[in-house]
Amino acid sequence: MVQAKRKAKAKTQALVRGEPVVRGVLAATLREAARAGYHGLRIEDVAALAGVNKTTVYRRWPSKQELVRDALMSIASETFAVAGTGSLRGDMLAIARRIGELAAHPQFRGLFRLFVVEGDDPDMMAIVKSVRAILETGPRAILEAAEARGEIAPGVDPKLLFDVFGAAINRRLFLERAQLDDEYLQRLIDLLLHGALAPGQRTKPRGRTRAAE
């Protein structure tokens, strides 16, 4: 009985100690991936940066692909975790602010370059597919909650809305190299939620313009 309790206690302590190790390894992976790129990343370097033995890393992540995927997914999950403000506008603003905070760190910008430069690599394509699967669950839940509150019309495509939202944010950060200040974010969200048409024009049936005919 005493021995069983000791084993259970040891197991619990290992789990408690294990969580900080996981976070440390994932953070080290993000830094190394931003610095060296996907193909230049080595498990040995990640382990050294995290202050653990490389066998500790291999025990949980048998391959580099799994390690990088989990590291990127940790960012994706964390980004949408800030939602839940009670309004669609508030959720979008909170997400954009969180992205702005992440973008202030050099490794975030390095990871963006990693996607651009190595995005056609088969391993990276598989990783990106996994990350997108996580990213799409966040907008879907946010739009479902907004629809339930009566904020948006039924059938709005969450992927399209957040694809446009993300594209505008990425352009602002990485092409224009500008800050995500609240004035810009408010204007962007207004445009996405209310559109460019005058209020009296928004309920008219959509049709082809003369230029498109």
Short mmCIF file of C-alpha atoms in Angstrom, two decimals, residues 73-198:
data_model
loop_
_atom_site.label_atom_id
_atom_site.label_comp_id
_atom_site.label_asym_id
_atom_site.label_seq_id
_atom_site.Cartn_x
_atom_site.Cartn_y
_atom_site.Cartn_z
CA MET A 73 0.14 24.53 -33.07
CA SER A 74 0.87 25.87 -29.59
CA ILE A 75 0.97 29.38 -31.06
CA ALA A 76 -2.21 28.78 -33.08
CA SER A 77 -4.13 27.55 -30.04
CA GLU A 78 -2.84 30.38 -27.86
CA THR A 79 -3.82 33.04 -30.40
CA PHE A 80 -7.50 32.10 -30.38
CA ALA A 81 -7.58 31.44 -26.64
CA VAL A 82 -8.02 35.18 -26.05
CA ALA A 83 -11.48 35.09 -27.69
CA GLY A 84 -14.65 34.91 -25.60
CA THR A 85 -15.19 38.61 -24.96
CA GLY A 86 -18.95 38.37 -25.53
CA SER A 87 -19.00 40.08 -28.93
CA LEU A 88 -17.66 39.30 -32.40
CA ARG A 89 -15.99 42.69 -32.63
CA GLY A 90 -14.35 42.21 -29.23
CA ASP A 91 -13.13 38.73 -30.17
CA MET A 92 -11.61 39.93 -33.44
CA LEU A 93 -9.92 42.85 -31.70
CA ALA A 94 -8.52 40.59 -28.96
CA ILE A 95 -7.13 38.14 -31.53
CA ALA A 96 -5.53 40.92 -33.58
CA ARG A 97 -3.96 42.44 -30.48
CA ARG A 98 -2.55 39.04 -29.51
CA ILE A 99 -1.04 38.64 -32.99
CA GLY A 100 0.49 42.08 -32.60
CA GLU A 101 2.06 41.04 -29.30
CA LEU A 102 3.53 37.90 -30.86
CA ALA A 103 4.83 39.86 -33.83
CA ALA A 104 6.93 41.98 -31.49
CA HIS A 105 9.12 38.91 -30.88
CA PRO A 106 11.84 38.16 -33.47
CA GLN A 107 10.99 34.44 -33.59
CA PHE A 108 7.45 35.18 -34.76
CA ARG A 109 8.75 37.13 -37.74
CA GLY A 110 11.27 34.38 -38.38
CA LEU A 111 8.48 31.80 -38.41
CA PHE A 112 6.59 33.85 -40.97
CA ARG A 113 9.64 33.79 -43.22
CA LEU A 114 9.88 30.03 -42.65
CA PHE A 115 6.37 29.58 -44.05
CA VAL A 116 7.17 31.75 -47.07
CA VAL A 117 10.58 30.29 -47.92
CA GLU A 118 9.97 26.64 -47.08
CA GLY A 119 6.23 26.46 -47.61
CA ASP A 120 6.52 24.21 -50.68
CA ASP A 121 8.55 21.57 -48.83
CA PRO A 122 6.47 18.36 -48.34
CA ASP A 123 7.19 18.24 -44.59
CA MET A 124 6.27 21.90 -44.17
CA MET A 125 3.12 21.45 -46.26
CA ALA A 126 2.00 18.66 -43.91
CA ILE A 127 2.75 20.84 -40.89
CA VAL A 128 0.88 23.81 -42.33
CA LYS A 129 -2.13 21.59 -43.03
CA SER A 130 -2.21 20.49 -39.38
CA VAL A 131 -1.86 24.06 -38.13
CA ARG A 132 -4.65 25.28 -40.44
CA ALA A 133 -6.95 22.58 -39.10
CA ILE A 134 -6.48 24.05 -35.63
CA LEU A 135 -6.79 27.63 -36.87
CA GLU A 136 -10.10 26.91 -38.57
CA THR A 137 -11.75 25.62 -35.39
CA GLY A 138 -11.25 28.97 -33.66
CA PRO A 139 -13.05 31.17 -36.23
CA ARG A 140 -15.83 28.59 -36.57
CA ALA A 141 -16.56 28.66 -32.84
CA ILE A 142 -16.36 32.46 -32.76
CA LEU A 143 -18.80 32.83 -35.67
CA GLU A 144 -21.20 30.26 -34.19
CA ALA A 145 -21.29 32.21 -30.93
CA ALA A 146 -21.79 35.48 -32.82
CA GLU A 147 -24.62 33.98 -34.86
CA ALA A 148 -26.28 32.71 -31.68
CA ARG A 149 -26.14 36.26 -30.29
CA GLY A 150 -27.74 37.59 -33.46
CA GLU A 151 -24.68 39.62 -34.47
CA ILE A 152 -24.29 38.18 -37.97
CA ALA A 153 -26.44 36.63 -40.66
CA PRO A 154 -26.66 32.83 -40.83
CA GLY A 155 -24.29 31.12 -43.24
CA VAL A 156 -21.35 33.54 -43.02
CA ASP A 157 -18.20 31.65 -43.99
CA PRO A 158 -15.85 31.83 -40.97
CA LYS A 159 -12.84 30.67 -42.98
CA LEU A 160 -13.28 33.39 -45.60
CA LEU A 161 -13.86 36.11 -43.02
CA PHE A 162 -10.77 35.20 -41.01
CA ASP A 163 -8.68 34.53 -44.14
CA VAL A 164 -9.27 38.14 -45.20
CA PHE A 165 -8.74 39.36 -41.63
CA GLY A 166 -5.45 37.46 -41.36
CA ALA A 167 -4.25 38.54 -44.79
CA ALA A 168 -4.76 42.21 -43.92
CA ILE A 169 -2.92 41.78 -40.62
CA ASN A 170 -0.01 39.92 -42.26
CA ARG A 171 0.31 42.60 -44.93
CA ARG A 172 0.36 45.31 -42.28
CA LEU A 173 2.98 43.53 -40.17
CA PHE A 174 5.30 41.89 -42.66
CA LEU A 175 5.02 43.82 -45.93
CA GLU A 176 4.31 47.34 -44.71
CA ARG A 177 6.25 46.70 -41.46
CA ALA A 178 3.76 48.82 -39.56
CA GLN A 179 2.28 48.45 -36.09
CA LEU A 180 -1.14 46.96 -35.39
CA ASP A 181 -2.43 50.05 -33.63
CA ASP A 182 -6.03 50.09 -32.43
CA GLU A 183 -7.07 52.81 -34.90
CA TYR A 184 -6.09 50.60 -37.82
CA LEU A 185 -7.69 47.50 -36.27
CA GLN A 186 -10.96 49.33 -35.60
CA ARG A 187 -11.15 50.49 -39.23
CA LEU A 188 -10.29 47.02 -40.52
CA ILE A 189 -12.92 45.31 -38.36
CA ASP A 190 -15.52 47.93 -39.33
CA LEU A 191 -14.86 47.22 -43.00
CA LEU A 192 -15.11 43.46 -42.54
CA LEU A 193 -18.25 43.55 -40.43
CA HIS A 194 -20.12 46.39 -42.14
CA GLY A 195 -18.72 46.39 -45.68
CA ALA A 196 -17.98 49.20 -48.08
CA LEU A 197 -21.53 49.73 -49.34
CA ALA A 198 -23.75 52.50 -48.07
#
